[in-house]
PDB file of C-alpha atoms in Angstrom:
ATOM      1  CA  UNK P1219     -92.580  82.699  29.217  1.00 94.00           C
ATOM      2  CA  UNK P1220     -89.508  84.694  30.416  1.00 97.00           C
ATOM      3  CA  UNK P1221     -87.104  82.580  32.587  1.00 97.00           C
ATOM      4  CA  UNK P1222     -84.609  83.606  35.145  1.00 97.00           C
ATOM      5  CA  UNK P1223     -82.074  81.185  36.375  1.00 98.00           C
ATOM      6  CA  UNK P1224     -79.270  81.759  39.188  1.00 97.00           C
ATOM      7  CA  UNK P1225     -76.791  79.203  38.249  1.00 96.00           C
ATOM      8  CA  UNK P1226     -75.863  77.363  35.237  1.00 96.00           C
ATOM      9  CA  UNK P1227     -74.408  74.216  36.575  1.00 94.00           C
ATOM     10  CA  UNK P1228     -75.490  70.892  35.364  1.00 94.00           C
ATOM     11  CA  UNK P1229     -78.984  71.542  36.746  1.00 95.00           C
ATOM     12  CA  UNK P1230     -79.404  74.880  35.662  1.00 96.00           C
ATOM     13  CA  UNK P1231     -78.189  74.560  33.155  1.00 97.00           C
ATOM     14  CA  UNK P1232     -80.512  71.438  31.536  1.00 97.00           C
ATOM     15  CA  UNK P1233     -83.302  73.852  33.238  1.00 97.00           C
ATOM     16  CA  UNK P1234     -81.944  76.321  30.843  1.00 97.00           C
ATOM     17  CA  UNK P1235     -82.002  74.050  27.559  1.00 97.00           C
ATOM     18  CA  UNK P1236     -85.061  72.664  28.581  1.00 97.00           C
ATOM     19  CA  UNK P1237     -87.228  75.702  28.501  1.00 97.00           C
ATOM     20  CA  UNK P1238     -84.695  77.001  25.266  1.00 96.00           C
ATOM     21  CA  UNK P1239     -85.689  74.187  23.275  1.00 95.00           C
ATOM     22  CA  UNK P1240     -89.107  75.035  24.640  1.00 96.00           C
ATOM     23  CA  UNK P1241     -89.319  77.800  22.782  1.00 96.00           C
ATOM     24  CA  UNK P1242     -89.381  80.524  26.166  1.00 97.00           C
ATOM     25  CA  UNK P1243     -86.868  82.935  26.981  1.00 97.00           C
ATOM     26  CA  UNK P1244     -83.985  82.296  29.435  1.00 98.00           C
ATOM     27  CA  UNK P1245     -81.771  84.885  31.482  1.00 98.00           C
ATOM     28  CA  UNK P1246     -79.129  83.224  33.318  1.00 97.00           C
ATOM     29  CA  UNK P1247     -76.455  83.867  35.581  1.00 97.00           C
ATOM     30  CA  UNK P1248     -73.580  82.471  36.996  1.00 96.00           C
ATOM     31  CA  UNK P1249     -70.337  83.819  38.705  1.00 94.00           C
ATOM     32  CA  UNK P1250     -67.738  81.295  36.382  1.00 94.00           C
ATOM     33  CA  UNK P1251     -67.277  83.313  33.982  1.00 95.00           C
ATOM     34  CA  UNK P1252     -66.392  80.594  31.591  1.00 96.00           C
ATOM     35  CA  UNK P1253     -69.577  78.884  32.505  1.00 95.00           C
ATOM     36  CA  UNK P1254     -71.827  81.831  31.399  1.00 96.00           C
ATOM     37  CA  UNK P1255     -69.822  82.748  28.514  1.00 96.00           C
ATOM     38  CA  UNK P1256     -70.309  78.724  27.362  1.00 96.00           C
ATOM     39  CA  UNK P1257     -74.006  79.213  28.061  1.00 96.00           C
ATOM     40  CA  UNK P1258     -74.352  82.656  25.492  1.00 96.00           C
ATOM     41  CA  UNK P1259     -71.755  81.540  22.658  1.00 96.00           C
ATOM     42  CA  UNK P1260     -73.662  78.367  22.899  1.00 95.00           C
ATOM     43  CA  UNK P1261     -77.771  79.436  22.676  1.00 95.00           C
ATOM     44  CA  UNK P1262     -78.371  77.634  26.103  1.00 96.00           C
ATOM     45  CA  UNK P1263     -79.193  81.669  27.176  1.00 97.00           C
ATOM     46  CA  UNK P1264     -80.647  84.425  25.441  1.00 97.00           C
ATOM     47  CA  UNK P1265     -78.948  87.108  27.550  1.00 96.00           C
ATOM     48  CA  UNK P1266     -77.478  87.902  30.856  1.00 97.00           C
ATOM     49  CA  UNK P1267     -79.959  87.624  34.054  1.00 96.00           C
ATOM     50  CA  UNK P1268     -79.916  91.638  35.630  1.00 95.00           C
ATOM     51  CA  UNK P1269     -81.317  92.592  38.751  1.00 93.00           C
ATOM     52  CA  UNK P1270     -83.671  94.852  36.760  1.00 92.00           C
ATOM     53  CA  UNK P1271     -84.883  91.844  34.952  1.00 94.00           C
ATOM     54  CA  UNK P1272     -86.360  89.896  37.373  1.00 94.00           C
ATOM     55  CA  UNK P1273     -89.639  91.780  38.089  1.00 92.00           C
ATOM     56  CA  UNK P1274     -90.624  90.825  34.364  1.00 94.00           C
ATOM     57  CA  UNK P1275     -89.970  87.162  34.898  1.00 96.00           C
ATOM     58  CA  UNK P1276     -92.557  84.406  35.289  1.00 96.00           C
ATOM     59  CA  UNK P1277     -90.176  82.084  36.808  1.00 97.00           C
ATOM     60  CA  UNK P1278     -86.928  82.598  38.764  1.00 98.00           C
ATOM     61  CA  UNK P1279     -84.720  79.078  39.234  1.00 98.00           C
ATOM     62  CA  UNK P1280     -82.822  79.031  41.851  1.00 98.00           C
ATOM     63  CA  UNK P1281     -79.226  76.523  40.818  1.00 97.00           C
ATOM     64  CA  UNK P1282     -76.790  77.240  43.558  1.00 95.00           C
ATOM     65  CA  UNK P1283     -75.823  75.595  47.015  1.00 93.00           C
ATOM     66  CA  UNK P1284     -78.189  76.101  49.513  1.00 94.00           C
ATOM     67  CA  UNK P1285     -75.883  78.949  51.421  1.00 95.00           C
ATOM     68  CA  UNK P1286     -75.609  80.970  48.734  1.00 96.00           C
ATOM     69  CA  UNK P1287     -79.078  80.940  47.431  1.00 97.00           C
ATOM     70  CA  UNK P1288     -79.821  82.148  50.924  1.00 97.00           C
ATOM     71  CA  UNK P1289     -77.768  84.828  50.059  1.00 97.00           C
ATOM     72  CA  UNK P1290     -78.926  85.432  47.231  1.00 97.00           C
ATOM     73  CA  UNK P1291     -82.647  85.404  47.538  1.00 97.00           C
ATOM     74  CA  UNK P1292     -82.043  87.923  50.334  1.00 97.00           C
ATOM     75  CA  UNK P1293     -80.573  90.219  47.969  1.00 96.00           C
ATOM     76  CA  UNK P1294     -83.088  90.098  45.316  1.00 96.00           C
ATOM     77  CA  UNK P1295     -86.508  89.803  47.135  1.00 96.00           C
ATOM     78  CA  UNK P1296     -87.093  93.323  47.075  1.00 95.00           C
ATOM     79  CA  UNK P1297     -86.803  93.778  43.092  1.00 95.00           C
ATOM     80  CA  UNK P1298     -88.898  90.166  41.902  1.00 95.00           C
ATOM     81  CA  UNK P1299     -92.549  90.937  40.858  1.00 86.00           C
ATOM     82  CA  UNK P1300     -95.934  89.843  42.345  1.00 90.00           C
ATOM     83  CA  UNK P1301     -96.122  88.138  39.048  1.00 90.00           C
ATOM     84  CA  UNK P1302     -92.772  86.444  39.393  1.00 95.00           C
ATOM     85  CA  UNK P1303     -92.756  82.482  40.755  1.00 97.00           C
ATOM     86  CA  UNK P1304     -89.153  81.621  42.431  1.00 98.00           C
ATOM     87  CA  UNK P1305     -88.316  78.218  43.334  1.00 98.00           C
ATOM     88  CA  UNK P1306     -85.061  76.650  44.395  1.00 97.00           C
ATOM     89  CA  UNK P1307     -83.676  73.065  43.368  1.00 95.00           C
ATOM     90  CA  UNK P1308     -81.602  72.551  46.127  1.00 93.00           C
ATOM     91  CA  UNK P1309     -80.195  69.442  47.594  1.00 94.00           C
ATOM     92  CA  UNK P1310     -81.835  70.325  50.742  1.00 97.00           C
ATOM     93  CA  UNK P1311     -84.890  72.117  52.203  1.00 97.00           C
ATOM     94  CA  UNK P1312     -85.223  73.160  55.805  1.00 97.00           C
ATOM     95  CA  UNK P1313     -83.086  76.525  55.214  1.00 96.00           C
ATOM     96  CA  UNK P1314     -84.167  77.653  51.986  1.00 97.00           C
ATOM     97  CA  UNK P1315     -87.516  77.067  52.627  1.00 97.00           C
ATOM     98  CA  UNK P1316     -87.606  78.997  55.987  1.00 97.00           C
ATOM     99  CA  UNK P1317     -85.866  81.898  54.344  1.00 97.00           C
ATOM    100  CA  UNK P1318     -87.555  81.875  51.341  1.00 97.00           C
ATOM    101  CA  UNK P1319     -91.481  81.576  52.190  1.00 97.00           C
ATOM    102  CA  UNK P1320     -90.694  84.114  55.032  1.00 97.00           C
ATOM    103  CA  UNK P1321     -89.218  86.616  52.214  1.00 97.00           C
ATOM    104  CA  UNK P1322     -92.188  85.874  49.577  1.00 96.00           C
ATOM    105  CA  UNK P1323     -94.922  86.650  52.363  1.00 95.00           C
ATOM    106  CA  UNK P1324     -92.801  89.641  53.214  1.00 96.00           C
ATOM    107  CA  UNK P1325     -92.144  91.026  49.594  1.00 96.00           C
ATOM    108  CA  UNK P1326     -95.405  89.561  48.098  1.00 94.00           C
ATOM    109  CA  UNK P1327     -93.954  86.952  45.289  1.00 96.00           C
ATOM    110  CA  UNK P1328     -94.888  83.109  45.301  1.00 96.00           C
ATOM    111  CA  UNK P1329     -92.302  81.063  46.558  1.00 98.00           C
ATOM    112  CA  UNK P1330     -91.756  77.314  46.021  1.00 98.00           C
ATOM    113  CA  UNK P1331     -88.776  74.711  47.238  1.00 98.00           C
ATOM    114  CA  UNK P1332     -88.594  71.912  44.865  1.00 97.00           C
ATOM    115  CA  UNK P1333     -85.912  68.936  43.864  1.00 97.00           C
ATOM    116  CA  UNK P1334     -85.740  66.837  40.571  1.00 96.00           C
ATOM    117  CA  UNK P1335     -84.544  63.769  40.955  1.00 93.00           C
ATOM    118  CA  UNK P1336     -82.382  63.935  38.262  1.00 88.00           C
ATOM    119  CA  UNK P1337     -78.521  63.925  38.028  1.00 78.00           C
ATOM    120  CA  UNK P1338     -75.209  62.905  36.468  1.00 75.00           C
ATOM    121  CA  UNK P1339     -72.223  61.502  38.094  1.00 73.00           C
ATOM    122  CA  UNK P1340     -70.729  64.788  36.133  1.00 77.00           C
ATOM    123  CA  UNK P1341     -70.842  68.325  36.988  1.00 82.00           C
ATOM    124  CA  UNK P1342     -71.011  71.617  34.829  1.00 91.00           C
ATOM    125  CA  UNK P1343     -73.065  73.004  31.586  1.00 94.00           C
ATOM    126  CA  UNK P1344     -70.805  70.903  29.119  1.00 93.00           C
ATOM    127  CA  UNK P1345     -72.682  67.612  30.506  1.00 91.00           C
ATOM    128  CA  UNK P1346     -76.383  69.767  30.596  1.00 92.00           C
ATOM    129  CA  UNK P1347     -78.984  68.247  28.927  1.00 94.00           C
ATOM    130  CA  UNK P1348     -82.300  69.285  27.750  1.00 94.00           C
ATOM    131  CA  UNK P1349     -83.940  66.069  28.335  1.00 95.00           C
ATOM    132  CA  UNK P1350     -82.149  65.430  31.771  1.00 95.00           C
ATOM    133  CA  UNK P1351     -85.508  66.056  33.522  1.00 96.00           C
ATOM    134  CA  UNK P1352     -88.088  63.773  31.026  1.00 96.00           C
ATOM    135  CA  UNK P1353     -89.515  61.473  33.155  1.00 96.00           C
ATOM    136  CA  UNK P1354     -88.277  61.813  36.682  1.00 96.00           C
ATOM    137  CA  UNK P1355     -89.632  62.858  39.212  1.00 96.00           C
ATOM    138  CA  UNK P1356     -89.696  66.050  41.289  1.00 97.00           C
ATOM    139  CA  UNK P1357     -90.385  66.625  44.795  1.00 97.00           C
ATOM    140  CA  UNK P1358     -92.534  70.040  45.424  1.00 98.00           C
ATOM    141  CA  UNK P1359     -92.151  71.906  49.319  1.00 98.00           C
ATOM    142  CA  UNK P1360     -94.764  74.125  48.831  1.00 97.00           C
ATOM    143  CA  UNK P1361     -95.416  76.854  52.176  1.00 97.00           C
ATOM    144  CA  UNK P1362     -97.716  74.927  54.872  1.00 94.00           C
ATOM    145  CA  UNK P1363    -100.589  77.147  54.007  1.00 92.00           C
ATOM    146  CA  UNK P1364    -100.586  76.812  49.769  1.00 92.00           C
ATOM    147  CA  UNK P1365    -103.762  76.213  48.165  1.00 92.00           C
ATOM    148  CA  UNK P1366    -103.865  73.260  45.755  1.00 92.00           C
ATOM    149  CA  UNK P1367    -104.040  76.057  43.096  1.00 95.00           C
ATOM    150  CA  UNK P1368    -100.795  77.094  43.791  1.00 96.00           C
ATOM    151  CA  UNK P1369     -99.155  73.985  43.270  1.00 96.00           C
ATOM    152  CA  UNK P1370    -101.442  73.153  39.873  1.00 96.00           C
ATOM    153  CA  UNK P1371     -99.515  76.811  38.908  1.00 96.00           C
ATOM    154  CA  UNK P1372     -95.821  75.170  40.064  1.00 97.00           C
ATOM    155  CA  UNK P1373     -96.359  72.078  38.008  1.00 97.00           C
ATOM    156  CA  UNK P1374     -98.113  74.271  35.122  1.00 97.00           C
ATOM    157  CA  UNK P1375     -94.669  76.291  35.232  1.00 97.00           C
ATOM    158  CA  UNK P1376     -92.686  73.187  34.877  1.00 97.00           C
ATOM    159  CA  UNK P1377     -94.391  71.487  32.245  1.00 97.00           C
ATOM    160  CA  UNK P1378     -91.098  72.203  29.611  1.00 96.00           C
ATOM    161  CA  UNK P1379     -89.111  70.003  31.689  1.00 96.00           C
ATOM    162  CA  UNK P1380     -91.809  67.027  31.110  1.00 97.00           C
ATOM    163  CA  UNK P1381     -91.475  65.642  34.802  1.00 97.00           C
ATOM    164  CA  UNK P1382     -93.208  62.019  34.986  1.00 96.00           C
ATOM    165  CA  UNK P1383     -93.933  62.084  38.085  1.00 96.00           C
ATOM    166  CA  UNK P1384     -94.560  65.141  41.141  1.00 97.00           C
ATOM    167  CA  UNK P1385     -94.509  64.458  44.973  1.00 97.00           C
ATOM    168  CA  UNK P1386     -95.708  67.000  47.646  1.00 97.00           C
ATOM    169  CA  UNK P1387     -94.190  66.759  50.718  1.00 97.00           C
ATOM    170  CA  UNK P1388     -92.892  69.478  53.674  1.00 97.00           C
ATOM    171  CA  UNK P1389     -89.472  70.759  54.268  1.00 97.00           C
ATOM    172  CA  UNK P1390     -88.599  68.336  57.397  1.00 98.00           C
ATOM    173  CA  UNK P1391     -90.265  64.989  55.215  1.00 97.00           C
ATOM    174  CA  UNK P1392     -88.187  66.270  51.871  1.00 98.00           C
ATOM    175  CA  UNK P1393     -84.831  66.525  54.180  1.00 98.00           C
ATOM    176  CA  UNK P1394     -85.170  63.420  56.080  1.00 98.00           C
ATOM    177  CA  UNK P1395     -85.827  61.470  53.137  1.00 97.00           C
ATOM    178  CA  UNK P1396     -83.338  63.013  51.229  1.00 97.00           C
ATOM    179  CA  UNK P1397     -80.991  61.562  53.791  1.00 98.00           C
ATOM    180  CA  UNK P1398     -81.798  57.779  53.068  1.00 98.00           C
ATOM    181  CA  UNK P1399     -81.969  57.804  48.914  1.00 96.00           C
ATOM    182  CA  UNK P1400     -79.501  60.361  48.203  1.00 96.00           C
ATOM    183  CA  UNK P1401     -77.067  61.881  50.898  1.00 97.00           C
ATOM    184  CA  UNK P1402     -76.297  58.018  52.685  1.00 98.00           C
ATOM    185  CA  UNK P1403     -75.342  56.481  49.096  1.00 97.00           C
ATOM    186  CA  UNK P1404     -72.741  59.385  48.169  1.00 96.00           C
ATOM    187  CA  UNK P1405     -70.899  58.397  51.886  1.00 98.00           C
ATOM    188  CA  UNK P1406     -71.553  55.287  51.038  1.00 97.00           C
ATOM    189  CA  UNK P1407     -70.008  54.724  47.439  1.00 97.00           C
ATOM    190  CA  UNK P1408     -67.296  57.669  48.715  1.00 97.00           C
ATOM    191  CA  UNK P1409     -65.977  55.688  51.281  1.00 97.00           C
ATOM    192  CA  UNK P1410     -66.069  52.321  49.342  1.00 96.00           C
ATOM    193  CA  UNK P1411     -63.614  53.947  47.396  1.00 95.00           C
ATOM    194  CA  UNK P1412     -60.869  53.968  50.125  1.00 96.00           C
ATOM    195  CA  UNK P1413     -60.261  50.561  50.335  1.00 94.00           C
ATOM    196  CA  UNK P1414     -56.395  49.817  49.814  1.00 93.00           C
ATOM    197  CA  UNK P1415     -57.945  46.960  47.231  1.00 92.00           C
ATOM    198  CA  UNK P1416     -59.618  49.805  45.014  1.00 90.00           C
ATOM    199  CA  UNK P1417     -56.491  51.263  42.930  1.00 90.00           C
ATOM    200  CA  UNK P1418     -56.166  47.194  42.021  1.00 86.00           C
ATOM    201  CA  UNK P1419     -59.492  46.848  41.151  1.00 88.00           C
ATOM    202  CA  UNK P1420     -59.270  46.664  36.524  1.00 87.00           C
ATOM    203  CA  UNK P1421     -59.995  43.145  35.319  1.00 82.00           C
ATOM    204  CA  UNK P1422     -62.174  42.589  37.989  1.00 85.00           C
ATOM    205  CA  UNK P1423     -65.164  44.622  38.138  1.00 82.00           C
ATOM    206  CA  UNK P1424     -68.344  44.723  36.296  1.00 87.00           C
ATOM    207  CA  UNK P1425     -71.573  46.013  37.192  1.00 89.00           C
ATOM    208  CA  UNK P1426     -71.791  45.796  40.793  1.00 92.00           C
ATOM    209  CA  UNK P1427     -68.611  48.026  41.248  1.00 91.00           C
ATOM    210  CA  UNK P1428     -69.794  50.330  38.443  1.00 91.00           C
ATOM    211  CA  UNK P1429     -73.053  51.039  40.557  1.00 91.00           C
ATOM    212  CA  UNK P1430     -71.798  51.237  43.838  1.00 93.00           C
ATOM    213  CA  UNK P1431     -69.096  53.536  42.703  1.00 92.00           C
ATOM    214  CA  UNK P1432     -70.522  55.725  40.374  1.00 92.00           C
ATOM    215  CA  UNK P1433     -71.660  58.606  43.088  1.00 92.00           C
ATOM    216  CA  UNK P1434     -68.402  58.427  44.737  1.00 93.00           C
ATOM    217  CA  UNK P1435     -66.569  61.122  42.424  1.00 91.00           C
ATOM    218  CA  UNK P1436     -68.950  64.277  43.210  1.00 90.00           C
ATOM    219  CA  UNK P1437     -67.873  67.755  44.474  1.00 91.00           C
ATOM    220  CA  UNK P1438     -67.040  68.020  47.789  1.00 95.00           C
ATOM    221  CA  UNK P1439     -67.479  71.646  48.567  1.00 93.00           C
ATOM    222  CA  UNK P1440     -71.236  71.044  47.494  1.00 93.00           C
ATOM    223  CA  UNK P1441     -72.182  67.886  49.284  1.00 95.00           C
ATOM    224  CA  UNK P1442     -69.856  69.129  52.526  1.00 97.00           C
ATOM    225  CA  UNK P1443     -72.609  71.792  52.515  1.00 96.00           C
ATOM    226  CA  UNK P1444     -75.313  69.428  51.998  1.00 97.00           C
ATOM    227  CA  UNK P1445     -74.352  66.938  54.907  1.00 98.00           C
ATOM    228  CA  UNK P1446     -73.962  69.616  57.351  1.00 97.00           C
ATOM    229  CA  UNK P1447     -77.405  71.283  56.516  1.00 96.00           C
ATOM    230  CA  UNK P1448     -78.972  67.907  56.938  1.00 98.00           C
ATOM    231  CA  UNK P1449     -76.821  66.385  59.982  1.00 98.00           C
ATOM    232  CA  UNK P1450     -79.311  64.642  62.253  1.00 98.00           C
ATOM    233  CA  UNK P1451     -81.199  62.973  59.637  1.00 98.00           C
ATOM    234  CA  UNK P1452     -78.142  61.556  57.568  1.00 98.00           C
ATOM    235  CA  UNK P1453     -76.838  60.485  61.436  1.00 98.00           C
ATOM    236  CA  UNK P1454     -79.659  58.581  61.591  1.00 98.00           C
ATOM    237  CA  UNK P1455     -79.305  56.918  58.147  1.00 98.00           C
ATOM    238  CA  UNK P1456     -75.533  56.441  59.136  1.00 98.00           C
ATOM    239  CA  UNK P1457     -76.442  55.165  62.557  1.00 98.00           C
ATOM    240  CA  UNK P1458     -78.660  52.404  60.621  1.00 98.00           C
ATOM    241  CA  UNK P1459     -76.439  51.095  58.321  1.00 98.00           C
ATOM    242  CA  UNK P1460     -73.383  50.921  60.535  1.00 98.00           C
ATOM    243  CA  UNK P1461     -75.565  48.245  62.822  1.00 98.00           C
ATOM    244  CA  UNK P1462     -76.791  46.700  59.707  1.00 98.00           C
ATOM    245  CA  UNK P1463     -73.305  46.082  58.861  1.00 98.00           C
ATOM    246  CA  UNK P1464     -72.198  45.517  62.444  1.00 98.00           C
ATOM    247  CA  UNK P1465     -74.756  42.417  62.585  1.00 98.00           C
ATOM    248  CA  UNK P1466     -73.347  40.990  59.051  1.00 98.00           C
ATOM    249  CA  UNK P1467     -69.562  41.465  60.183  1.00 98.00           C
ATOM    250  CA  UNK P1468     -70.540  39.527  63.181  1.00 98.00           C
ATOM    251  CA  UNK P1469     -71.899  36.739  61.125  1.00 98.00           C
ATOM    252  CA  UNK P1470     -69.034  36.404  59.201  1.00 98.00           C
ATOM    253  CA  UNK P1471     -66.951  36.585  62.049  1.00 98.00           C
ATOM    254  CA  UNK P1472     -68.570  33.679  63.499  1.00 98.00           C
ATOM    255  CA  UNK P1473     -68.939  31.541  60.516  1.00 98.00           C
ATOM    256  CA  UNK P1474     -72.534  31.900  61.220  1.00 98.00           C
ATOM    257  CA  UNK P1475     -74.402  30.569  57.756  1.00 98.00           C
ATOM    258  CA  UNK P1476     -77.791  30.689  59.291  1.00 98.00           C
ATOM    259  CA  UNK P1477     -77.753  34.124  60.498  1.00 98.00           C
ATOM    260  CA  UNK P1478     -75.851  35.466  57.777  1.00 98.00           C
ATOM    261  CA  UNK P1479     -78.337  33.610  55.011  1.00 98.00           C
ATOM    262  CA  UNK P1480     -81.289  35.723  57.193  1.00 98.00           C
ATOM    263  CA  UNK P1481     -79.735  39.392  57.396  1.00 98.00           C
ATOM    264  CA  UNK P1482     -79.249  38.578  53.216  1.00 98.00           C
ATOM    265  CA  UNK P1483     -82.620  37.439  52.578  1.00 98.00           C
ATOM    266  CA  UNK P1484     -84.389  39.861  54.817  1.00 97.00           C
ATOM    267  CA  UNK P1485     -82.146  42.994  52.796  1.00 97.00           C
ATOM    268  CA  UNK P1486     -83.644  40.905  49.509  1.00 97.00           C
ATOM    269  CA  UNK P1487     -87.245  40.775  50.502  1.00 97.00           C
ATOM    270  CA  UNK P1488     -87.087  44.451  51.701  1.00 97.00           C
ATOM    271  CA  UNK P1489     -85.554  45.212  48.363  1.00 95.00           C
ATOM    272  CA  UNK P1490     -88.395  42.783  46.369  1.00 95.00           C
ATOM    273  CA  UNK P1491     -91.468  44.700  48.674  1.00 96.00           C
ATOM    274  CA  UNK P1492     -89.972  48.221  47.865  1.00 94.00           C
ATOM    275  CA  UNK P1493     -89.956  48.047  44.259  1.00 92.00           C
ATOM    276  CA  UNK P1494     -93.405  46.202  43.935  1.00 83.00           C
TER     277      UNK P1494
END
């Protein structure tokens, strides 16, 4: 196959590796220079991705902030081939969806959103891996109206990456649970990280801190994008676990053993039940 991918961060570029060590052909692009420089010198691309190129593409990636790939996706529709696939890996789905299965129907290519749950704590191509994606899962957002054929052909295209696991869902379900197992933890371990106690922290801390914390240094321009795109459900996640903490403060506050020794068993039992 012939790959195209827009953006050559740390998830396009493992995309990139992946289907390189694959054996396909990758086209990339990227506006850091430095970044797509890295990616030729280094083998993770076979060439630089040009408009032109597209229409002889199976599959176009999609690696940039939701925004811009907007932006983007507007700008190419008109040159990608009926025998081109796009999809997007964005960190959120309403948008990109709306724009992009509007523009497939319109210019006659197969569109798909989709997000591997997959990630470092560290950005960029240096930390790309080829085997970032081996086993985890990956949520499809495939348009309202897609035949199961057409996501046997989006799974069929992403075989390289050697996803363990695939879940379907719509743009709204993707976004609002987005909200609870991704977007809610980066606040969460972000904020941790301005307690006065935190710069005192060394000799202290073990695995606890390491896990809470370990989100907390991500890029802000990306995930200040990602919040905003996503506002009302991560309110509602934030709106949740400010009473949840609300009721344990109060517990403490009041020296209250029994009603603190519930809200901690009920969190455990939840957490027990939720991972079978």
């Amino acid at each position: 196959m012939k790959i195209a991918i827009c953006g050559l961060g740390l998830i396009g570029g493992s995309m990139a590796r992946t289907y390189k060590a694959a054996g396909h052909t990758v086209l990339g692009i990227d506006t850091n220079k430095e970044t797509m420089g890295f990616a030729l010198e280094n083998g993770i691309c076979d060439g630089v991705l040009k408009t032109e190129d597209i229409k002889t593409c199976d599959l176009l990636i999609i690696a940039i902030c939701p925004n811009a790939a907007i932006k983007y996706l507007h700008s190419i529709a008109p040159y990608i081939g009926s025998g081109c696939t796009v999809i997007d890996i964005c960190g959120t789905k309403r948008d990109i969806c709306r724009e992009g299965f509007a523009l497939a129907k319109e210019h006659g290519f197969r569109f798909c959103g989709t997000h591997p749950m997959a990630g470092l704590h560290f950005s960029g191509i240096h930390y790309s891996r080829a085997d970032l994606f081996k086993g985890a899962s990956m949520v499809l957002v495939p348009p309202e109206d897609a035949e199961e054929s057409f996501t046997e052909l989006i799974k069929e295209l992403l075989a390289p990456a050697r996803f363990g696991r695939f879940t379907v869902c719509d743009p709204y379900g993707h976004d609002r649970m987005i909200a609870y197992t991704s977007q809610l933890a980066h606040v969460v371990s972000n904020a941790y990280m301005k307690s006065p106690t935190a710069r005192a922290h060394h000799g202290f801390s073990a695995g606890s801190y390491r896990d809470l914390t370990r989100v907390a240094k991500l890029d802000e321009n990306m995930w200040t994008e990602l919040f905003l795109a996503n506002s009302d459900c991560l309110l509602t996640e934030l709106d949740s676990i400010i009473n949840s903490l609300t009721e344990y403060k109060k517990a403490i506050e009041e020296n209250d053993a029994k009603e603190l020794c519930r809200l901690l068993r009920e969190g455990r039992i939840i957490k027990e039940e939720t991972d079978g």
